[in-house]
Amino acid sequence: MMIILEAKINNINKNYLLIQLQNNKTESVLRIFIRLAQMKKRIYKLNNKEIRLGENEAHIWNFDLNKYLNLIDKFKSILSREELIRAGKFYFNRDKYWFIINRGLLRNFVSIYTSIPAKEIKFVFNNFGKPSLAIDGNSTHLHFNLSHSKNFLSIGFIINSQIGIDIELMNLSKDHLRIAKRFFSNSEFDNLFSFPADKLRDGFYSCWTAKEAVIKLFGMGLSFSLKDFDVELKELKPDESYKYKVNLKKQSADLFIEVFKLSNAIYGACAVDNEKAEFIHCYFEDENAITDLFA
């Protein structure tokens, strides 16, 4: 039996296609084909008092770390002793500076959302290294996740829900099919193999970032297989995105994913466990003046 439904969500017509039931079995396969849309953006003036996180909003902030090298000393002054020790272990200054900026931006934005002074923020880490915010040992309602690729950083924030985020600078030299054969499900690999040769990288990164975002939401590393769940592969243009639902039977969880493309060379994905979540990419009106906010 095949049922075709059409719904209107966020003023964009999407075809929900198809629910397929075989031999009256209880398991069903739901595939969702959706149209691509422009990333939803929110522009803030240079005033942190304007930044508020709605109950069903997922805020995504994207940064080029090289733009904040002038804030190294400022950010070092708010890092914890453990963070400074970790920064000192990097062999290359470039990597050390990126780490300091990474943690400095994270602390400042957590401070904006919670009103806790940046230097007083305490992080706790699970066994797989996923950070979370703790105050006097009690978890707060703010959840976050971050990802970096070279000098690019994405941080996602949400309230009362879990979140995972991944960003990847597309690598032209990778053997994408070999990696996909190892980590993708059979259906994902078949889907990727159907992409034209010049679009193969797009298909790969739309899949890889989504899978990484799911893994990072659970904070379990690779303790469960990337082949245990399927995600959707699509080619995107810069500033485009698409959203869909993924059911993880082994974790008894439904997740909601947005895959996005920031530029010709950068793919990202964000996963949450809140079906009402609205993914919002946040920016300042004057990106170059962001340094004044933390100066």
Coordinates of C-alpha atoms in Angstrom, one line a residue:
M1 CA 0.0 0.0 0.0
M2 CA 1.3 3.4 -0.9
I3 CA 0.0 6.6 0.6
I4 CA 1.0 10.1 -0.6
L5 CA 0.4 13.0 1.7
E6 CA 1.1 16.7 1.0
A7 CA 1.6 19.1 3.9
K8 CA 2.5 22.7 4.3
I9 CA 5.2 23.4 6.8
N10 CA 6.7 26.8 7.5
N11 CA 4.9 28.1 4.3
I12 CA 6.9 25.7 2.1
N13 CA 5.0 22.9 0.3
K14 CA 6.7 19.6 0.9
N15 CA 5.7 16.2 -0.3
Y16 CA 5.7 13.5 2.4
L17 CA 6.2 10.4 0.3
L18 CA 5.7 7.3 1.1
I19 CA 4.5 5.1 3.8
Q20 CA 5.0 1.5 2.6
L21 CA 3.5 -1.4 4.5
Q22 CA 4.5 -4.9 3.5
N23 CA 2.5 -8.1 4.3
N24 CA 0.8 -6.4 7.3
K25 CA 4.1 -6.3 9.1
T26 CA 4.4 -3.8 12.0
E27 CA 7.5 -2.2 10.7
S28 CA 7.1 0.6 8.2
V29 CA 9.5 2.5 6.0
L30 CA 9.0 6.3 5.9
R31 CA 10.9 8.3 3.4
I32 CA 10.6 12.0 3.4
F33 CA 11.4 14.0 0.2
I34 CA 11.5 17.7 0.9
R35 CA 12.3 20.7 -1.1
L36 CA 15.4 22.7 -0.5
A37 CA 15.0 26.0 1.3
Q38 CA 17.1 29.0 2.2
M39 CA 18.7 28.8 5.6
K40 CA 16.7 30.8 8.1
K41 CA 18.8 33.7 9.4
R42 CA 18.5 36.1 12.3
I43 CA 20.6 39.2 12.3
Y44 CA 21.5 40.9 15.6
K45 CA 22.8 44.4 16.1
L46 CA 26.0 44.5 18.2
N47 CA 24.1 44.3 21.5
N48 CA 24.1 41.0 23.5
K49 CA 20.9 42.1 25.3
E50 CA 19.0 41.3 22.1
I51 CA 20.1 37.7 22.0
R52 CA 17.4 35.5 23.4
L53 CA 16.9 31.7 22.9
G54 CA 13.2 30.8 22.4
E55 CA 11.9 27.6 23.9
N56 CA 11.7 25.8 20.5
E57 CA 14.6 27.5 18.8
A58 CA 18.0 26.0 17.9
H59 CA 20.5 28.8 17.4
I60 CA 23.5 28.1 15.2
W61 CA 26.5 30.4 15.2
N62 CA 29.2 30.1 12.6
F63 CA 32.7 31.6 12.8
D64 CA 36.0 32.0 11.0
L65 CA 38.4 31.7 13.8
N66 CA 41.1 33.7 12.0
K67 CA 39.0 36.8 12.3
Y68 CA 39.5 36.8 16.1
L69 CA 43.2 36.5 16.4
N70 CA 43.3 39.9 18.0
L71 CA 41.3 38.6 20.9
I72 CA 43.7 35.9 21.9
D73 CA 44.8 37.6 25.1
K74 CA 41.2 38.5 26.0
F75 CA 40.1 35.0 25.6
K76 CA 43.1 33.5 27.5
S77 CA 42.1 35.6 30.5
I78 CA 38.7 33.8 30.8
L79 CA 39.8 30.3 30.2
S80 CA 40.1 27.7 33.0
R81 CA 43.4 26.3 34.2
E82 CA 42.6 23.0 32.4
E83 CA 41.8 24.8 29.2
L84 CA 45.1 26.8 29.3
I85 CA 47.0 23.6 30.0
R86 CA 45.4 21.9 27.0
A87 CA 46.1 24.9 24.8
G88 CA 49.7 24.7 25.7
K89 CA 50.0 21.1 24.5
F90 CA 49.4 22.0 20.8
Y91 CA 52.6 21.8 18.8
F92 CA 51.6 24.5 16.2
N93 CA 50.8 28.0 17.4
R94 CA 48.0 28.1 14.8
D95 CA 46.2 25.2 16.5
K96 CA 46.8 26.6 19.9
Y97 CA 45.3 30.0 18.9
W98 CA 42.3 28.3 17.3
F99 CA 41.6 26.3 20.4
I100 CA 41.8 29.5 22.6
I101 CA 39.4 31.4 20.3
N102 CA 37.1 28.3 20.1
R103 CA 36.8 28.1 23.9
G104 CA 36.7 31.9 24.3
L105 CA 33.8 32.3 21.9
L106 CA 32.0 29.4 23.6
R107 CA 32.4 30.9 27.0
N108 CA 31.2 34.3 25.8
F109 CA 28.1 33.0 24.1
V110 CA 27.2 30.7 27.1
S111 CA 27.5 33.9 29.2
I112 CA 25.2 35.8 26.9
Y113 CA 22.5 33.0 27.1
T114 CA 22.8 32.4 30.8
S115 CA 24.1 35.7 32.3
I116 CA 26.9 33.8 34.0
P117 CA 30.2 35.7 33.8
A118 CA 32.3 34.0 31.1
K119 CA 35.3 33.3 33.5
E120 CA 33.0 31.6 36.0
I121 CA 31.4 29.1 33.7
K122 CA 32.1 25.5 34.5
F123 CA 32.0 22.7 32.0
V124 CA 31.7 19.0 32.7
F125 CA 32.5 16.2 30.2
N126 CA 31.1 12.8 29.7
N127 CA 33.2 9.7 29.1
F128 CA 33.4 10.5 25.4
G129 CA 34.4 14.1 25.9
K130 CA 31.1 15.8 25.2
P131 CA 31.0 19.0 27.1
S132 CA 27.9 20.3 29.0
L133 CA 27.3 23.2 31.3
A134 CA 27.1 22.7 35.1
I135 CA 26.4 25.0 38.0
D136 CA 27.3 23.7 41.4
G137 CA 27.0 20.2 40.0
N138 CA 23.5 20.7 38.6
S139 CA 22.9 20.7 34.9
T140 CA 21.2 23.8 33.5
H141 CA 18.5 23.9 30.9
L142 CA 20.9 25.3 28.2
H143 CA 22.4 22.6 26.0
F144 CA 25.1 23.2 23.4
N145 CA 27.4 21.5 21.1
L146 CA 30.3 22.7 18.9
S147 CA 32.3 21.5 15.9
H148 CA 35.3 22.9 14.1
S149 CA 37.1 22.1 10.8
K150 CA 40.4 23.9 10.4
N151 CA 39.6 27.5 11.2
F152 CA 35.9 27.3 11.0
L153 CA 33.7 26.8 14.0
S154 CA 30.0 26.2 14.5
I155 CA 28.2 26.3 17.9
G156 CA 24.6 25.2 18.4
F157 CA 22.4 26.1 21.4
I158 CA 19.0 24.9 22.5
I159 CA 16.9 24.8 25.7
N160 CA 15.6 21.6 27.3
S161 CA 16.6 19.4 24.4
Q162 CA 19.7 17.6 23.3
I163 CA 21.8 18.9 20.4
G164 CA 24.6 17.8 18.1
I165 CA 26.4 19.7 15.4
D166 CA 29.0 19.0 12.8
I167 CA 30.8 21.2 10.3
E168 CA 33.2 20.0 7.6
L169 CA 35.5 21.8 5.2
M170 CA 35.2 19.8 2.0
N171 CA 38.5 17.9 1.4
L172 CA 39.2 17.5 -2.4
S173 CA 41.7 14.8 -1.9
K174 CA 39.7 12.3 0.2
D175 CA 38.7 9.0 -1.2
H176 CA 35.0 9.6 -0.4
L177 CA 33.7 6.3 -1.8
R178 CA 36.2 4.3 0.3
I179 CA 35.1 6.1 3.4
A180 CA 31.4 5.8 2.5
K181 CA 31.8 2.1 1.9
R182 CA 33.1 1.7 5.4
F183 CA 30.8 3.9 7.4
F184 CA 27.6 4.5 5.4
S185 CA 24.6 2.2 5.3
N186 CA 23.9 0.2 2.2
S187 CA 21.1 2.5 1.1
E188 CA 23.2 5.6 1.7
F189 CA 26.1 4.1 -0.3
D190 CA 23.9 3.2 -3.2
N191 CA 22.4 6.8 -3.1
L192 CA 25.9 8.3 -3.0
F193 CA 27.0 6.1 -5.9
S194 CA 24.1 7.5 -8.0
F195 CA 25.5 11.1 -7.7
P196 CA 27.3 12.5 -10.8
A197 CA 31.1 12.4 -10.3
D198 CA 31.3 16.2 -10.0
K199 CA 28.6 16.2 -7.2
L200 CA 29.9 13.2 -5.3
R201 CA 31.6 15.4 -2.6
D202 CA 28.3 17.2 -2.0
G203 CA 26.4 13.9 -1.5
F204 CA 29.2 12.6 0.8
Y205 CA 29.3 15.6 3.1
S206 CA 25.5 16.0 3.3
C207 CA 25.5 12.5 4.7
W208 CA 28.7 12.6 6.8
T209 CA 27.8 15.8 8.6
A210 CA 24.3 14.5 9.4
K211 CA 25.7 11.3 10.8
E212 CA 28.3 13.1 12.9
A213 CA 25.6 15.5 14.3
V214 CA 23.6 12.5 15.4
I215 CA 26.6 10.8 17.1
K216 CA 27.5 14.0 18.8
L217 CA 23.9 14.6 20.1
F218 CA 24.2 11.3 22.0
G219 CA 27.8 12.1 23.1
M220 CA 28.7 8.4 22.6
G221 CA 31.5 8.7 20.1
L222 CA 31.6 5.8 17.7
S223 CA 30.2 3.4 20.3
F224 CA 27.3 2.7 18.0
S225 CA 27.7 2.1 14.4
L226 CA 27.1 4.8 11.8
K227 CA 25.5 2.1 9.7
D228 CA 22.7 1.7 12.2
F229 CA 20.6 4.6 10.8
D230 CA 20.0 6.2 7.4
V231 CA 20.1 9.9 6.6
E232 CA 19.2 11.8 3.4
L233 CA 21.8 12.8 0.8
K234 CA 21.3 16.0 -1.3
E235 CA 23.4 18.5 -3.1
L236 CA 23.1 22.1 -1.7
K237 CA 24.1 25.5 -2.9
P238 CA 25.5 28.0 -0.4
D239 CA 22.9 29.2 2.1
E240 CA 20.6 26.4 1.2
S241 CA 19.4 23.8 3.8
Y242 CA 16.9 20.9 4.1
K243 CA 15.3 19.3 7.2
Y244 CA 14.1 15.8 7.9
K245 CA 13.3 13.3 10.6
V246 CA 15.4 10.2 11.5
N247 CA 14.2 7.3 13.6
L248 CA 16.9 5.5 15.6
K249 CA 15.3 2.2 16.6
K250 CA 18.2 1.0 18.7
Q251 CA 18.1 4.2 20.8
S252 CA 14.3 4.4 20.6
A253 CA 14.6 8.0 19.5
D254 CA 13.3 10.4 16.8
L255 CA 15.8 13.1 15.8
F256 CA 15.3 16.1 13.6
I257 CA 18.1 17.2 11.4
E258 CA 19.0 20.3 9.3
V259 CA 21.8 20.0 6.8
F260 CA 23.2 23.3 5.5
K261 CA 25.9 24.6 3.3
L262 CA 27.7 27.8 4.4
S263 CA 29.9 28.3 1.3
N264 CA 31.1 26.4 -1.7
A265 CA 33.4 24.5 0.5
I266 CA 31.6 24.0 3.9
Y267 CA 28.8 21.7 4.8
G268 CA 27.2 21.4 8.2
A269 CA 24.4 19.7 10.0
C270 CA 22.6 20.1 13.3
A271 CA 20.5 17.4 15.1
V272 CA 18.0 17.9 17.9
D273 CA 15.5 15.7 19.7
N274 CA 12.8 18.4 19.7
E275 CA 10.3 18.0 16.8
K276 CA 9.2 21.6 17.2
A277 CA 12.7 23.0 17.0
E278 CA 13.3 25.8 14.5
F279 CA 16.8 26.0 13.2
I280 CA 18.0 29.6 13.1
H281 CA 21.5 30.7 11.8
C282 CA 22.5 33.7 13.9
Y283 CA 24.8 36.6 12.8
F284 CA 25.7 40.1 13.9
E285 CA 24.8 43.0 11.7
D286 CA 28.4 44.0 11.5
E287 CA 30.4 40.8 11.6
N288 CA 33.8 42.6 11.8
A289 CA 32.6 44.6 14.8
I290 CA 31.9 41.4 16.9
T291 CA 35.3 41.9 18.5
D292 CA 33.9 45.0 20.2
L293 CA 31.4 42.8 22.0
F294 CA 34.1 40.8 23.8
A295 CA 36.8 43.4 24.0

